[in-house]
Coordinates of C-alpha atoms and ligand atoms in Angstrom, one line a residue:
X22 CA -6.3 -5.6 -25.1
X23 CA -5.2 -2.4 -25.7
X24 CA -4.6 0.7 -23.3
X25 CA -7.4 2.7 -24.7
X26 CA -10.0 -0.5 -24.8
X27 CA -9.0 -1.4 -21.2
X28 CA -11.1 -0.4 -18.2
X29 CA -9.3 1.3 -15.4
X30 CA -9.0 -0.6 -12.4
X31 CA -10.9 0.6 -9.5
X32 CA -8.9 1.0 -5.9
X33 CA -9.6 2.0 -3.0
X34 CA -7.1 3.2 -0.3
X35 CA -7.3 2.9 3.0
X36 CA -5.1 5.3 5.4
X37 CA -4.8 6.3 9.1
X38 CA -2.5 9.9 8.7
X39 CA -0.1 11.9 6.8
X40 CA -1.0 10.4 3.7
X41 CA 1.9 11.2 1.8
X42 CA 1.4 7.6 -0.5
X43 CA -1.9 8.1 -0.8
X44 CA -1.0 11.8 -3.0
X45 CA 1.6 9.9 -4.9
X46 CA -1.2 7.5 -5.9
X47 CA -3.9 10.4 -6.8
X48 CA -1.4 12.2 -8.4
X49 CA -0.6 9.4 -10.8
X50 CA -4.0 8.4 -10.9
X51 CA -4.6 11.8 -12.4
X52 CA -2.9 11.6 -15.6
X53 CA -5.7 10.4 -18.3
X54 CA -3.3 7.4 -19.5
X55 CA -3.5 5.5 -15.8
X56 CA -4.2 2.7 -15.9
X57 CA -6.1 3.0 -12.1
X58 CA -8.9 4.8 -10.5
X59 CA -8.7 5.7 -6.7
X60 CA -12.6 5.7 -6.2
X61 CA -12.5 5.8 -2.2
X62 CA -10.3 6.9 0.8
X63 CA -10.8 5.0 4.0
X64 CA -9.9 6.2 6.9
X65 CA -9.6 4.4 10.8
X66 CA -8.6 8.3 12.4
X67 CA -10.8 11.1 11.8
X68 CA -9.3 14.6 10.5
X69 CA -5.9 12.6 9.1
X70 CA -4.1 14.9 6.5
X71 CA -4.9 11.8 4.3
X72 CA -8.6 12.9 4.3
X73 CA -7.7 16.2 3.5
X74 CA -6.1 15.0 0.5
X75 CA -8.4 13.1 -1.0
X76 CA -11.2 15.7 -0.5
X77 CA -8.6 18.2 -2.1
X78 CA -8.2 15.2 -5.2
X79 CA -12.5 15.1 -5.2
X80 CA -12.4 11.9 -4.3
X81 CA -14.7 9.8 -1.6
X82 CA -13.5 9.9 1.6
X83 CA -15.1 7.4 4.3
X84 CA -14.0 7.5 8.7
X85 CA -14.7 4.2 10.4
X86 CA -13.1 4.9 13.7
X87 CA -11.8 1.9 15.4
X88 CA -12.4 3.4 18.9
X89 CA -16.7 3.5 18.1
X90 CA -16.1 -0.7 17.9
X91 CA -16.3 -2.5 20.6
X92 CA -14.4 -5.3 18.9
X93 CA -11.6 -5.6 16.1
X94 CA -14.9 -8.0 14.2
X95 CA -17.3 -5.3 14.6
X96 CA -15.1 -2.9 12.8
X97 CA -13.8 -4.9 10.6
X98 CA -17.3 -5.8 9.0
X99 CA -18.1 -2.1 8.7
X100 CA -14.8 -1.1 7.1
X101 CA -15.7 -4.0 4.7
X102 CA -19.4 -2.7 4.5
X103 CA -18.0 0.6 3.4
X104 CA -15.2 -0.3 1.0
X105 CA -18.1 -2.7 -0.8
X106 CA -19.7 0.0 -1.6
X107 CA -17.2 1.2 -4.0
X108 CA -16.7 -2.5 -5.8
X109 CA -13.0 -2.1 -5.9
X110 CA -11.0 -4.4 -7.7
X111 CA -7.8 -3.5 -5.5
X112 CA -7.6 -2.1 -2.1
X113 CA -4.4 -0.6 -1.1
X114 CA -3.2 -0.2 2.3
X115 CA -1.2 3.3 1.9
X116 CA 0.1 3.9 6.3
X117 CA -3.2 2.3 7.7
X118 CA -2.0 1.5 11.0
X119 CA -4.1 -1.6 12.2
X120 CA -3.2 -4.6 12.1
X121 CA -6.5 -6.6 10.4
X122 CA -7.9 -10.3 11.7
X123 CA -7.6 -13.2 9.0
X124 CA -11.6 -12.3 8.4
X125 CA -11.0 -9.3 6.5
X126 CA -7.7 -10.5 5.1
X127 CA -9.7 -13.7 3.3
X128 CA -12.7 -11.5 2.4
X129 CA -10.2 -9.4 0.5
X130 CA -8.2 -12.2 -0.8
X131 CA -5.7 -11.0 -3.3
X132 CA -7.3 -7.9 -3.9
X133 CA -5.5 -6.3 -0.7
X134 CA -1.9 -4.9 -1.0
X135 CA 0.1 -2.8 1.3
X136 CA 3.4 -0.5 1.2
X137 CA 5.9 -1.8 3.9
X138 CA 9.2 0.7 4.7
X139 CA 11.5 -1.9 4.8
X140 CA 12.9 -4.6 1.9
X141 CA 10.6 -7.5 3.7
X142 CA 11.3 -10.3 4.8
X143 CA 14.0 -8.1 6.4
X144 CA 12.3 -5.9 9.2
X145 CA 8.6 -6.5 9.3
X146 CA 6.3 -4.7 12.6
X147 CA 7.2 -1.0 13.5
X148 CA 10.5 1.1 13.6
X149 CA 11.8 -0.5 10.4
X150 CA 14.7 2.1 10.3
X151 CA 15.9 2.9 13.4
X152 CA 16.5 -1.6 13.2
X153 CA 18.1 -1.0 9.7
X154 CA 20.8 1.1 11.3
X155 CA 21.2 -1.5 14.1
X156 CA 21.5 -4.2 11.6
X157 CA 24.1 -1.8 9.8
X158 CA 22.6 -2.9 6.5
X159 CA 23.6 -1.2 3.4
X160 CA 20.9 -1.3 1.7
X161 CA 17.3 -0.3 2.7
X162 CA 14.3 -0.3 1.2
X163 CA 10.1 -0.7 0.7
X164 CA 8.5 -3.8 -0.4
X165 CA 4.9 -3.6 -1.9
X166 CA 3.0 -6.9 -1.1
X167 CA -0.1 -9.0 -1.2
X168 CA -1.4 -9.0 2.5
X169 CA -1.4 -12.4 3.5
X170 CA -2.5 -13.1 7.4
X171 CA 0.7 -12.9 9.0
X172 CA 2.2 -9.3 10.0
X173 CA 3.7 -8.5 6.8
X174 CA 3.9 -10.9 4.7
X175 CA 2.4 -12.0 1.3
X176 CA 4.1 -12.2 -2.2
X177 CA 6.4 -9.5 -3.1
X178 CA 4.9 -7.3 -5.8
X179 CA 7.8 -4.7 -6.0
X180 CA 10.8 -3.4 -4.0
X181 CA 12.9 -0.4 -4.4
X182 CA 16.1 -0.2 -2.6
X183 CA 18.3 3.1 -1.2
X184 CA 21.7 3.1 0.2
X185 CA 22.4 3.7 4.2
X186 CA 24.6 6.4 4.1
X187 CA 27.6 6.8 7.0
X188 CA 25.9 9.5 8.9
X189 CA 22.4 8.6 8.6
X190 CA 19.8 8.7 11.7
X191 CA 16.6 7.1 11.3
X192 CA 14.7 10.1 10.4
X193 CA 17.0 10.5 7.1
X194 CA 16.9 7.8 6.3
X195 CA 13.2 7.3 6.6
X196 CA 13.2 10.6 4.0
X197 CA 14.8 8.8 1.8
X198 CA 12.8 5.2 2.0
X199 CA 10.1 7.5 1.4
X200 CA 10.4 9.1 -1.8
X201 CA 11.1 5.2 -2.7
X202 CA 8.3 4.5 -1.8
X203 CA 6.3 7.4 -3.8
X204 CA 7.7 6.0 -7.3
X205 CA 7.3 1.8 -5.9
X206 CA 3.4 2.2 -5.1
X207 CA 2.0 4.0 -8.4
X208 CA 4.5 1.9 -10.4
X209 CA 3.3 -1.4 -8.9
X210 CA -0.6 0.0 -9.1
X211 CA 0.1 0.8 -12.9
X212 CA 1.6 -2.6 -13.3
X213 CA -1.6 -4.2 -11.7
X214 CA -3.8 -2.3 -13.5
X215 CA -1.9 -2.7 -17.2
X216 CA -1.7 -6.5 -16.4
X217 CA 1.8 -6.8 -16.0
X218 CA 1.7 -7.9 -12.4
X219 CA -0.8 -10.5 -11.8
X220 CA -2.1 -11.4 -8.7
X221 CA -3.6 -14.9 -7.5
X222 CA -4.0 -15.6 -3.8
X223 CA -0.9 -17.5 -3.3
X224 CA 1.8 -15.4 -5.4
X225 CA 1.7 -12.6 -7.8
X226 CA 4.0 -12.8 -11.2
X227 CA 5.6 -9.9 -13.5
X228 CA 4.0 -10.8 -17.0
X229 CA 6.8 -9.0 -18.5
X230 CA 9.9 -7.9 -18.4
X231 CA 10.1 -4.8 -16.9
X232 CA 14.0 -4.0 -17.0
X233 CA 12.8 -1.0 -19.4
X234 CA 14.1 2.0 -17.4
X235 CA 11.6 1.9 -14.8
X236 CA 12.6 3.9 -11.7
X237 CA 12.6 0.8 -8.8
X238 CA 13.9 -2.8 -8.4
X239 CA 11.0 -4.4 -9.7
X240 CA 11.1 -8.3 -8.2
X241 CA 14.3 -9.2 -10.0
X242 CA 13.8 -12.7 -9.3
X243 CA 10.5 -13.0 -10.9
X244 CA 11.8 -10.8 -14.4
Ligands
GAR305 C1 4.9 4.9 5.1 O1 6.3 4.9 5.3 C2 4.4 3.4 5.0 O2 5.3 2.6 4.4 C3 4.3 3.1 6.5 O3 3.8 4.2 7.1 C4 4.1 5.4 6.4 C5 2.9 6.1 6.0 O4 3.2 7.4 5.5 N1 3.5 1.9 6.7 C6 3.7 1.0 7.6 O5 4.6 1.1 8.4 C7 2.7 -0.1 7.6 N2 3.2 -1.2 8.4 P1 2.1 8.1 4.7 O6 0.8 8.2 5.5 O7 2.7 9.5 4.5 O8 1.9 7.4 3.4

């Protein structure tokens, strides 16, 4: 299939602040050639910068706060309810701060991925920087992944690494994880969406080789 014959893939991204992946994706999303659609912005925290961007971008935006449920099941369901409403081949997790039940993770199965500021396995849960400087690891990163039920894990999609630097504190290096991060996600979305990366529920495979000047380590083991 050609570029020009193929549909766009329809996402849908789901967020809880700042917001700064979610711009990377709408801004690659608006160049006519994308191979990706971001048709509806979920949100779990009213007035998040995140919404403002995707009203600024004219796309849907949808607040399910989790504080109106009384139950992680009852939220869940309507989150679902709402992102079914867009049909979206691919939901992307883009700093969506809740951690979801195995429900919604198997209702989604390998359509849900999520960005992760850390090269996983190393450093999964919260304060993924301030442990990398612990660790003293020389090398940092951000993984993009399938969501599979356990806290960060799933099949690696894509990972772009950075150097720790001698005088780094976790706020620098954070900075630096993060504009990783804005060239990993819409290269991994373009990927999915040209056919490149394939996702099945178990794994996900590079259909090609992709050592063709593209910005961020790209699953070197599956190339
Ligand atoms: C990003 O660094 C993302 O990787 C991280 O939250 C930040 C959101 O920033 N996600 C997680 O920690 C998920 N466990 P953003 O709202 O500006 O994209």
């Amino acid at each position: 299939m050609t570029s020009a014959s193929r549909k766009k893939l329809r996402a849908a991204v789901m967020v809880s602040g700042r917001g700064s992946n979610l711009q990377a994706l709408l801004d690659a999303a608006s160049a006519p050639d994308y191979p990706a659609s971001i048709d509806l912005v979920v949100s779990n925290v009213p007035n998040v910068q995140a919404l403002e961007r995707a009203e600024k971008a004219g796309i849907r935006t949808e607040v399910v706060p989790h504080r109106d449920f009384d139950s992680r099941e009852t939220f869940e369901r309507e989150i679902s309810a709402v992102l079914e409403s867009a049909s979206p081949d691919l939901i992307c997790q883009a700093g969506f701060m809740r951690i979801l039940t195995p429900w919604f993770i198997e209702r989604w199965d390998a359509q849900l991925i999520n960005i992760h500021p850390s090269l996983l396995p190393a450093f999964p849960g919260l304060k993924t920087h301030e442990r990398a400087l612990e660790a003293g690891v020389r090398l940092h990163g951000c993984t993009v992944h399938l969501v599979h039920t356990e806290v960060d894990s799933g099949p690696i999609l894509g990972q772009a690494a950075v150097p720790v630097m001698p005088d780094d504190d976790a706020n620098s290096l954070a900075e630096r994880v993060l504009q990783a991060e804005h060239l990993l996600y819409p290269t991994c979305l373009k990927l999915i969406g040209e056919g490149k990366i394939q996702i099945g529920s178990d794994d996900a495979r590079l259909a090609a080789n992709l050592c063709d000047g593209t910005q961020v380590l790209l699953n070197p083991d599956a190339v």
